[in-house]
Short mmCIF file of C-alpha atoms and ligand atoms in Angstrom, two decimals:
data_model
loop_
_atom_site.label_atom_id
_atom_site.label_comp_id
_atom_site.label_asym_id
_atom_site.label_seq_id
_atom_site.Cartn_x
_atom_site.Cartn_y
_atom_site.Cartn_z
CA MET A 13 26.12 -12.36 4.44
CA SER A 14 23.44 -14.33 2.57
CA LYS A 15 24.89 -15.35 -0.78
CA SER A 16 23.22 -17.69 -3.24
CA ILE A 17 26.09 -18.32 -5.64
CA ASP A 18 26.64 -21.86 -6.87
CA GLN A 19 30.43 -22.22 -6.62
CA LYS A 20 30.71 -24.69 -9.52
CA SER A 21 28.56 -22.98 -12.15
CA ASN A 22 28.80 -19.43 -10.78
CA LYS A 23 25.02 -19.16 -11.11
CA ILE A 24 23.42 -16.62 -8.82
CA TYR A 25 19.97 -17.15 -7.41
CA SER A 26 17.38 -14.87 -5.85
CA SER A 27 13.74 -15.31 -4.94
CA TRP A 28 11.34 -12.77 -3.41
CA LYS A 29 7.68 -12.65 -2.57
CA SER A 30 6.30 -9.14 -2.90
CA PRO A 31 2.81 -7.86 -2.15
CA SER A 32 0.39 -5.71 -4.05
CA ASN A 33 -0.72 -2.40 -2.53
CA ILE A 34 -3.87 -0.32 -2.56
CA ALA A 35 -3.61 3.46 -2.80
CA LEU A 36 -5.64 5.65 -0.44
CA ILE A 37 -4.46 8.94 -2.00
CA LYS A 38 -4.26 8.04 -5.67
CA TYR A 39 -1.42 8.57 -8.10
CA TRP A 40 -3.12 9.63 -11.33
CA GLY A 41 -1.10 11.67 -13.79
CA LYS A 42 2.64 11.48 -14.40
CA HIS A 43 5.50 13.19 -16.22
CA GLY A 44 9.08 12.60 -17.26
CA ARG A 45 10.45 9.17 -16.57
CA GLN A 46 7.56 7.74 -14.61
CA LEU A 47 7.41 10.58 -12.06
CA PRO A 48 4.15 11.28 -10.23
CA ASN A 49 2.23 14.56 -10.52
CA ASN A 50 1.18 14.24 -6.88
CA ALA A 51 2.24 12.27 -3.84
CA SER A 52 0.30 9.08 -3.08
CA ILE A 53 -0.03 6.79 -0.09
CA SER A 54 -0.99 3.13 0.14
CA PHE A 55 -1.62 0.17 2.37
CA THR A 56 0.76 -2.69 1.66
CA LEU A 57 -1.34 -5.83 1.23
CA SER A 58 -0.60 -9.34 2.40
CA HIS A 59 -2.28 -12.16 0.44
CA ALA A 60 -2.28 -10.57 -3.01
CA SER A 61 1.36 -11.07 -3.92
CA THR A 62 3.79 -12.28 -6.57
CA THR A 63 6.64 -14.72 -6.06
CA THR A 64 9.53 -14.34 -8.48
CA SER A 65 12.71 -16.38 -8.73
CA VAL A 66 15.65 -15.42 -10.91
CA ILE A 67 18.64 -17.58 -11.83
CA ALA A 68 21.48 -15.59 -13.39
CA SER A 69 24.06 -17.67 -15.29
CA PRO A 70 27.28 -16.22 -16.71
CA ARG A 71 27.48 -16.02 -20.54
CA PRO A 72 29.80 -14.37 -23.06
CA SER A 73 29.12 -10.64 -23.12
CA ASN A 74 26.52 -9.62 -25.70
CA GLU A 75 24.45 -6.51 -26.55
CA LYS A 76 21.27 -8.56 -26.74
CA LEU A 77 19.55 -9.48 -23.49
CA ALA A 78 19.21 -13.19 -22.79
CA ILE A 79 16.05 -13.88 -20.79
CA ASP A 80 13.72 -16.84 -20.40
CA PHE A 81 10.48 -15.78 -18.79
CA LEU A 82 8.01 -18.24 -17.31
CA PHE A 83 4.67 -17.22 -15.82
CA GLU A 84 3.24 -19.86 -13.51
CA GLY A 85 5.45 -22.47 -15.16
CA GLN A 86 4.43 -21.58 -18.75
CA SER A 87 6.37 -19.62 -21.31
CA GLU A 88 4.67 -16.21 -21.77
CA PRO A 89 6.17 -14.46 -24.80
CA ASN A 90 3.99 -11.35 -24.34
CA PHE A 91 5.10 -10.72 -20.77
CA GLY A 92 8.60 -11.75 -21.77
CA ARG A 93 8.78 -9.03 -24.44
CA LYS A 94 7.61 -6.38 -21.96
CA ILE A 95 10.22 -7.43 -19.42
CA ASP A 96 12.86 -7.46 -22.15
CA LYS A 97 12.01 -3.89 -23.16
CA PHE A 98 11.96 -2.72 -19.57
CA LEU A 99 15.31 -4.30 -18.67
CA THR A 100 16.93 -2.95 -21.85
CA SER A 101 15.83 0.55 -20.81
CA ILE A 102 17.41 0.35 -17.36
CA ARG A 103 20.42 -1.95 -17.74
CA ASP A 104 23.12 0.66 -18.48
CA GLU A 105 22.15 2.76 -15.49
CA PHE A 106 21.37 0.05 -12.97
CA PHE A 107 22.30 -3.48 -14.04
CA PRO A 108 25.29 -3.69 -16.42
CA PHE A 109 25.65 -7.34 -15.33
CA LEU A 110 22.77 -8.08 -17.75
CA TYR A 111 25.29 -7.87 -20.63
CA SER A 112 27.10 -10.93 -19.36
CA TYR A 113 24.42 -12.99 -17.62
CA HIS A 114 21.52 -15.05 -18.87
CA LEU A 115 18.38 -14.73 -16.72
CA GLU A 116 15.78 -17.35 -16.09
CA ILE A 117 12.80 -15.61 -14.52
CA ASN A 118 9.98 -17.63 -12.96
CA THR A 119 7.00 -15.78 -11.61
CA ALA A 120 3.64 -16.71 -10.05
CA ASN A 121 0.80 -14.76 -8.45
CA THR A 122 -1.06 -15.87 -5.34
CA PHE A 123 -4.24 -14.40 -6.76
CA PRO A 124 -5.78 -15.95 -9.85
CA HIS A 125 -4.78 -14.54 -13.23
CA SER A 126 -7.63 -12.46 -14.69
CA SER A 127 -9.27 -12.06 -11.29
CA GLY A 128 -9.50 -8.35 -11.92
CA ILE A 129 -6.59 -7.70 -9.57
CA ALA A 130 -3.72 -5.86 -11.22
CA SER A 131 -0.45 -7.70 -10.78
CA SER A 132 1.87 -4.94 -11.94
CA ALA A 133 2.66 -3.62 -8.43
CA SER A 134 3.49 -7.01 -6.93
CA GLY A 135 5.06 -8.33 -10.13
CA MET A 136 7.33 -5.37 -10.80
CA SER A 137 8.39 -5.04 -7.17
CA ALA A 138 9.21 -8.77 -6.91
CA LEU A 139 11.34 -8.58 -10.06
CA ALA A 140 13.05 -5.38 -8.88
CA LEU A 141 13.94 -7.01 -5.56
CA CYS A 142 15.44 -10.09 -7.28
CA LEU A 143 17.55 -7.97 -9.64
CA CYS A 144 18.80 -5.69 -6.87
CA ASP A 145 19.61 -8.78 -4.82
CA ILE A 146 21.64 -10.39 -7.64
CA ASP A 147 23.42 -7.11 -8.33
CA GLN A 148 24.25 -6.83 -4.64
CA GLN A 149 25.55 -10.40 -4.45
CA LEU A 150 27.79 -9.73 -7.47
CA SER A 151 29.26 -6.67 -5.82
CA GLY A 152 29.92 -8.59 -2.63
CA GLN A 153 27.38 -6.77 -0.44
CA ALA A 154 24.42 -8.55 0.96
CA GLU A 155 22.76 -6.35 3.51
CA TYR A 156 19.09 -5.73 2.98
CA ASN A 157 19.27 -2.20 4.32
CA GLU A 158 17.52 1.08 3.56
CA SER A 159 19.51 1.75 0.41
CA PHE A 160 18.73 -1.74 -0.94
CA PHE A 161 14.98 -1.16 -0.61
CA ARG A 162 15.29 2.38 -1.93
CA LYS A 163 16.96 1.11 -5.09
CA ALA A 164 14.33 -1.64 -5.42
CA SER A 165 11.63 1.02 -5.13
CA ILE A 166 13.23 3.09 -7.91
CA ILE A 167 13.48 0.07 -10.22
CA ALA A 168 9.92 -1.02 -9.42
CA ARG A 169 8.69 2.53 -10.15
CA LEU A 170 10.35 2.51 -13.56
CA GLY A 171 8.47 -0.71 -14.33
CA SER A 172 5.08 0.46 -13.00
CA GLY A 173 4.65 3.64 -10.93
CA SER A 174 2.52 2.23 -8.14
CA ALA A 175 4.94 -0.70 -7.71
CA ALA A 176 7.36 1.74 -6.03
CA ARG A 177 5.10 1.55 -2.96
CA SER A 178 5.12 -2.26 -2.62
CA VAL A 179 8.57 -2.73 -1.06
CA PHE A 180 7.77 -1.52 2.47
CA PRO A 181 5.65 -2.95 5.28
CA THR A 182 2.28 -1.48 6.34
CA MET A 183 2.13 1.84 4.46
CA SER A 184 4.21 3.74 1.91
CA VAL A 185 4.31 7.24 0.51
CA TRP A 186 5.57 7.88 -2.99
CA GLY A 187 6.06 11.41 -4.29
CA GLN A 188 7.48 14.56 -2.81
CA HIS A 189 5.21 16.24 -0.26
CA PRO A 190 6.31 19.31 1.75
CA GLN A 191 5.04 17.89 5.04
CA ILE A 192 6.45 14.38 4.71
CA LEU A 193 10.10 14.22 5.62
CA GLY A 194 12.17 12.19 3.15
CA SER A 195 9.35 11.87 0.60
CA ASP A 196 10.60 11.78 -2.98
CA ASP A 197 9.36 11.46 -6.55
CA GLN A 198 12.03 8.87 -7.41
CA PHE A 199 11.18 6.28 -4.75
CA ALA A 200 8.68 5.46 -2.06
CA ILE A 201 9.38 5.51 1.68
CA GLY A 202 7.93 3.32 4.41
CA ILE A 203 5.97 5.29 7.01
CA GLN A 204 4.84 2.60 9.42
CA GLN A 205 6.49 4.24 12.43
CA ASN A 206 4.08 7.20 12.18
CA ILE A 207 0.90 5.16 11.95
CA ASP A 208 -1.59 4.45 14.74
CA PRO A 209 -1.86 0.70 15.50
CA VAL A 210 -5.52 0.55 14.40
CA PHE A 211 -4.39 0.92 10.78
CA LYS A 212 -1.70 -1.74 11.00
CA THR A 213 -4.25 -4.56 11.15
CA PHE A 214 -6.81 -3.08 8.77
CA HIS A 215 -8.70 -5.46 6.51
CA ASP A 216 -9.16 -5.09 2.77
CA ASP A 217 -11.72 -7.52 1.37
CA ILE A 218 -11.53 -7.15 -2.40
CA LEU A 219 -14.91 -7.78 -3.97
CA ILE A 220 -14.44 -8.77 -7.61
CA VAL A 221 -17.37 -7.16 -9.42
CA SER A 222 -15.85 -8.06 -12.79
CA GLU A 223 -12.94 -10.26 -13.76
CA LYS A 224 -12.74 -8.67 -17.21
CA GLN A 225 -9.59 -6.82 -18.23
CA LYS A 226 -10.21 -3.10 -18.06
CA SER A 227 -11.05 -1.35 -21.32
CA VAL A 228 -8.62 1.56 -20.81
CA SER A 229 -5.15 0.80 -19.45
CA SER A 230 -3.73 2.89 -16.63
CA THR A 231 -0.97 4.12 -18.98
CA ALA A 232 -3.67 5.58 -21.25
CA GLY A 233 -5.50 6.96 -18.21
CA HIS A 234 -2.41 8.74 -16.88
CA ASN A 235 -1.85 10.26 -20.33
CA LEU A 236 -5.39 11.62 -20.47
CA MET A 237 -4.63 13.67 -17.34
CA ASN A 238 -2.36 15.85 -19.50
CA ASN A 239 -5.40 17.46 -21.11
CA ASN A 240 -7.86 17.07 -18.28
CA PRO A 241 -9.28 20.54 -17.47
CA TYR A 242 -9.37 19.71 -13.75
CA ALA A 243 -5.80 18.41 -13.55
CA LYS A 244 -4.28 21.41 -11.77
CA ALA A 245 -7.02 21.52 -9.14
CA ARG A 246 -6.73 17.76 -8.72
CA TYR A 247 -3.00 17.83 -7.94
CA HIS A 248 -3.56 20.60 -5.42
CA GLN A 249 -6.42 18.66 -3.82
CA ALA A 250 -4.29 15.50 -3.58
CA GLY A 251 -1.62 17.46 -1.67
CA GLU A 252 -4.19 18.86 0.78
CA ARG A 253 -5.81 15.48 1.31
CA MET A 254 -2.42 13.92 1.93
CA SER A 255 -1.78 16.35 4.81
CA GLN A 256 -5.20 15.63 6.30
CA LEU A 257 -4.87 11.88 5.89
CA MET A 258 -1.40 11.79 7.47
CA LYS A 259 -2.83 13.52 10.56
CA ALA A 260 -5.70 11.01 10.72
CA LEU A 261 -3.31 8.07 10.35
CA GLU A 262 -1.11 9.37 13.14
CA SER A 263 -3.95 10.05 15.56
CA GLY A 264 -5.98 6.92 14.78
CA ASP A 265 -8.90 8.97 13.44
CA VAL A 266 -10.68 6.23 11.47
CA GLU A 267 -13.62 8.43 10.48
CA THR A 268 -11.49 11.08 8.78
CA PHE A 269 -9.40 8.32 7.18
CA GLY A 270 -12.59 6.79 5.74
CA LYS A 271 -13.97 10.04 4.43
CA ILE A 272 -10.77 10.99 2.62
CA THR A 273 -10.28 7.47 1.27
CA GLU A 274 -13.78 7.29 -0.22
CA ASP A 275 -13.53 10.82 -1.64
CA GLU A 276 -10.24 9.86 -3.33
CA ALA A 277 -11.72 6.74 -4.91
CA LEU A 278 -14.64 8.69 -6.36
CA THR A 279 -12.33 11.50 -7.51
CA LEU A 280 -10.18 9.01 -9.43
CA HIS A 281 -13.20 7.75 -11.34
CA ALA A 282 -14.63 11.27 -11.78
CA LEU A 283 -11.34 12.22 -13.47
CA MET A 284 -11.79 9.35 -15.91
CA MET A 285 -15.36 10.43 -16.62
CA CYS A 286 -14.29 13.97 -17.44
CA SER A 287 -11.28 13.02 -19.56
CA ASP A 288 -11.44 13.60 -23.31
CA PRO A 289 -12.42 11.03 -24.46
CA SER A 290 -14.40 10.21 -21.34
CA TYR A 291 -14.64 6.67 -20.09
CA ILE A 292 -16.24 4.71 -17.28
CA LEU A 293 -14.65 1.75 -15.53
CA LEU A 294 -17.35 1.38 -12.88
CA GLU A 295 -20.04 -1.27 -13.27
CA GLU A 296 -23.56 -1.28 -11.91
CA GLY A 297 -22.44 -3.69 -9.20
CA THR A 298 -19.74 -1.25 -8.09
CA LEU A 299 -22.33 1.43 -7.37
CA SER A 300 -24.62 -1.02 -5.59
CA VAL A 301 -21.79 -2.15 -3.31
CA ILE A 302 -20.84 1.47 -2.55
CA LYS A 303 -24.44 2.33 -1.65
CA TRP A 304 -24.73 -0.73 0.59
CA ILE A 305 -21.50 0.13 2.41
CA ARG A 306 -22.67 3.68 3.08
CA GLN A 307 -26.10 2.53 4.24
CA PHE A 308 -24.68 -0.18 6.50
CA ARG A 309 -22.24 2.28 8.04
CA ALA A 310 -24.96 4.85 8.70
CA GLU A 311 -27.25 2.26 10.31
CA SER A 312 -24.71 0.25 12.30
CA ASN A 313 -22.08 2.89 13.12
CA ILE A 314 -19.46 0.34 12.11
CA PRO A 315 -16.51 2.06 10.40
CA VAL A 316 -16.41 0.22 7.09
CA TYR A 317 -15.30 2.13 4.00
CA PHE A 318 -14.51 1.52 0.35
CA THR A 319 -11.83 2.40 -2.10
CA LEU A 320 -11.42 1.62 -5.80
CA ASP A 321 -8.51 0.99 -8.09
CA ALA A 322 -8.63 1.88 -11.79
CA GLY A 323 -11.38 -0.70 -12.30
CA PRO A 324 -14.80 -1.84 -11.07
CA ASN A 325 -13.73 -3.94 -8.07
CA VAL A 326 -14.39 -2.66 -4.58
CA HIS A 327 -11.86 -2.75 -1.74
CA ILE A 328 -13.78 -2.96 1.53
CA LEU A 329 -11.69 -1.47 4.33
CA TYR A 330 -12.35 -1.89 8.06
CA PRO A 331 -10.58 -2.28 11.43
CA ASP A 332 -9.84 -5.81 12.59
CA GLN A 333 -12.15 -5.58 15.61
CA TYR A 334 -15.25 -5.46 13.36
CA THR A 335 -14.39 -8.55 11.33
CA ARG A 336 -17.35 -10.63 12.49
CA GLN A 337 -20.00 -7.96 11.78
CA VAL A 338 -18.52 -6.96 8.41
CA GLU A 339 -18.22 -10.58 7.26
CA GLN A 340 -21.89 -11.07 8.10
CA PHE A 341 -22.82 -7.88 6.23
CA ILE A 342 -20.85 -8.99 3.19
CA ALA A 343 -22.46 -12.43 3.20
CA ASP A 344 -25.97 -10.97 3.56
CA HIS A 345 -25.78 -8.06 1.11
CA LEU A 346 -22.61 -7.84 -0.98
CA GLN A 347 -21.77 -11.39 -1.95
CA GLN A 348 -24.41 -11.26 -4.71
CA TYR A 349 -22.37 -8.63 -6.59
CA ALA A 350 -19.16 -10.71 -6.67
CA GLN A 351 -18.53 -12.37 -10.02
CA ASN A 352 -18.24 -16.13 -9.44
CA GLY A 353 -18.60 -15.30 -5.75
CA ARG A 354 -15.03 -14.07 -5.68
CA ILE A 355 -13.92 -11.99 -2.72
CA ILE A 356 -10.21 -11.89 -1.87
CA LYS A 357 -9.83 -11.47 1.88
CA ASP A 358 -6.73 -9.43 2.41
CA PHE A 359 -5.26 -7.19 5.09
CA VAL A 360 -2.37 -4.84 5.76
CA GLY A 361 0.88 -6.76 5.40
CA GLN A 362 4.50 -6.93 6.40
CA GLY A 363 6.07 -6.13 3.04
CA PRO A 364 8.31 -8.26 0.84
CA GLU A 365 9.94 -11.46 1.98
CA LYS A 366 13.18 -12.98 0.71
CA LEU A 367 12.59 -16.65 -0.04
CA GLY A 368 16.03 -17.63 -1.22
O1 PMV B 29 1.12 2.08 -11.49
P1 PMV B 29 0.14 2.35 -12.58
O2 PMV B 29 0.76 3.09 -13.71
O3 PMV B 29 -0.61 1.11 -12.98
O4 PMV B 29 -0.96 3.37 -12.00
C1 PMV B 29 -1.78 3.01 -10.95
C2 PMV B 29 -2.78 4.04 -10.65
C3 PMV B 29 -3.82 3.69 -9.60
O5 PMV B 29 -3.77 2.32 -9.27
C4 PMV B 29 -5.20 4.00 -10.14
C5 PMV B 29 -3.63 4.54 -8.35
C6 PMV B 29 -2.46 4.20 -7.49
O6 PMV B 29 -1.91 5.14 -6.91
O7 PMV B 29 -2.11 3.02 -7.34
#
């Protein structure tokens, strides 16, 4: 049993490194308490991650939360307030120990702040893992088993929907889907055992077209789906694409994988463009990169594809065996579109890691 309780002070310690993830079938539109309107699936990433450490010290019981929040060593009152609100909303149900413990939370990202990479998935999942770990230590259990990660996925989801998918290696599915056994709206499940090996070493080079913060938050974007005239058709389409993609992932069909993945990325942004009010998160550079990828693929027959998050940056996806050719292609044609030359070279990863 791995316990990190200081016997003298009764402080409890937990530290986790948790990765970001990139959705292939996108979650866009939600209801209730952060529940998805369609099932989504993602690659777990490796380099883009957050490390969070929490020290819980006993204190006299009090209604008010007691939290010190440091981001990369600096006090961050804005983040701190958000975390405070989030923890207040879940403490009765999940973490009553928060009434009688002070928390010191230290968090740092491996990717630069304001690099255009959202940190909510890695950040929320790292925090969820630390809290579940402390809770588990307090109750005398310390096995990092399926139910531990399931609970961490639920907590991460309540913090930021897509974070639910960050607590498993390789690939995760979040949201109930009739053909995926065990899939659920409340938590994500790991599906690595059903995936062909070609996808387990896939690369994701993230080309930062713009480092600017996006003009419309994903919370606002999800809300706009409530009145989007295409919403019903979209949720149906996501379900169909999920079935097709699962088959492709199982059989190692990279071409079908690529087609569905690109269609999903463009659908996500099309939904934004036909929201009311409409908005565009793509930049000119995004379109240029997409065109280059399609042209290069057609000419070279090398299976390189793109996906997009809710922003202008392009995730360039390809099998490991083509690394040399794709790196050359990026250097020759795509590098020019990267703001400050920034490309984060990432790949499918092994999921969260307990550091202490
Ligand atoms: O987790 P949120 O609320 O930031 O929503 C994320 C939505 C997308 O990143 C656009 C898609 C996804 O499934 O991750």
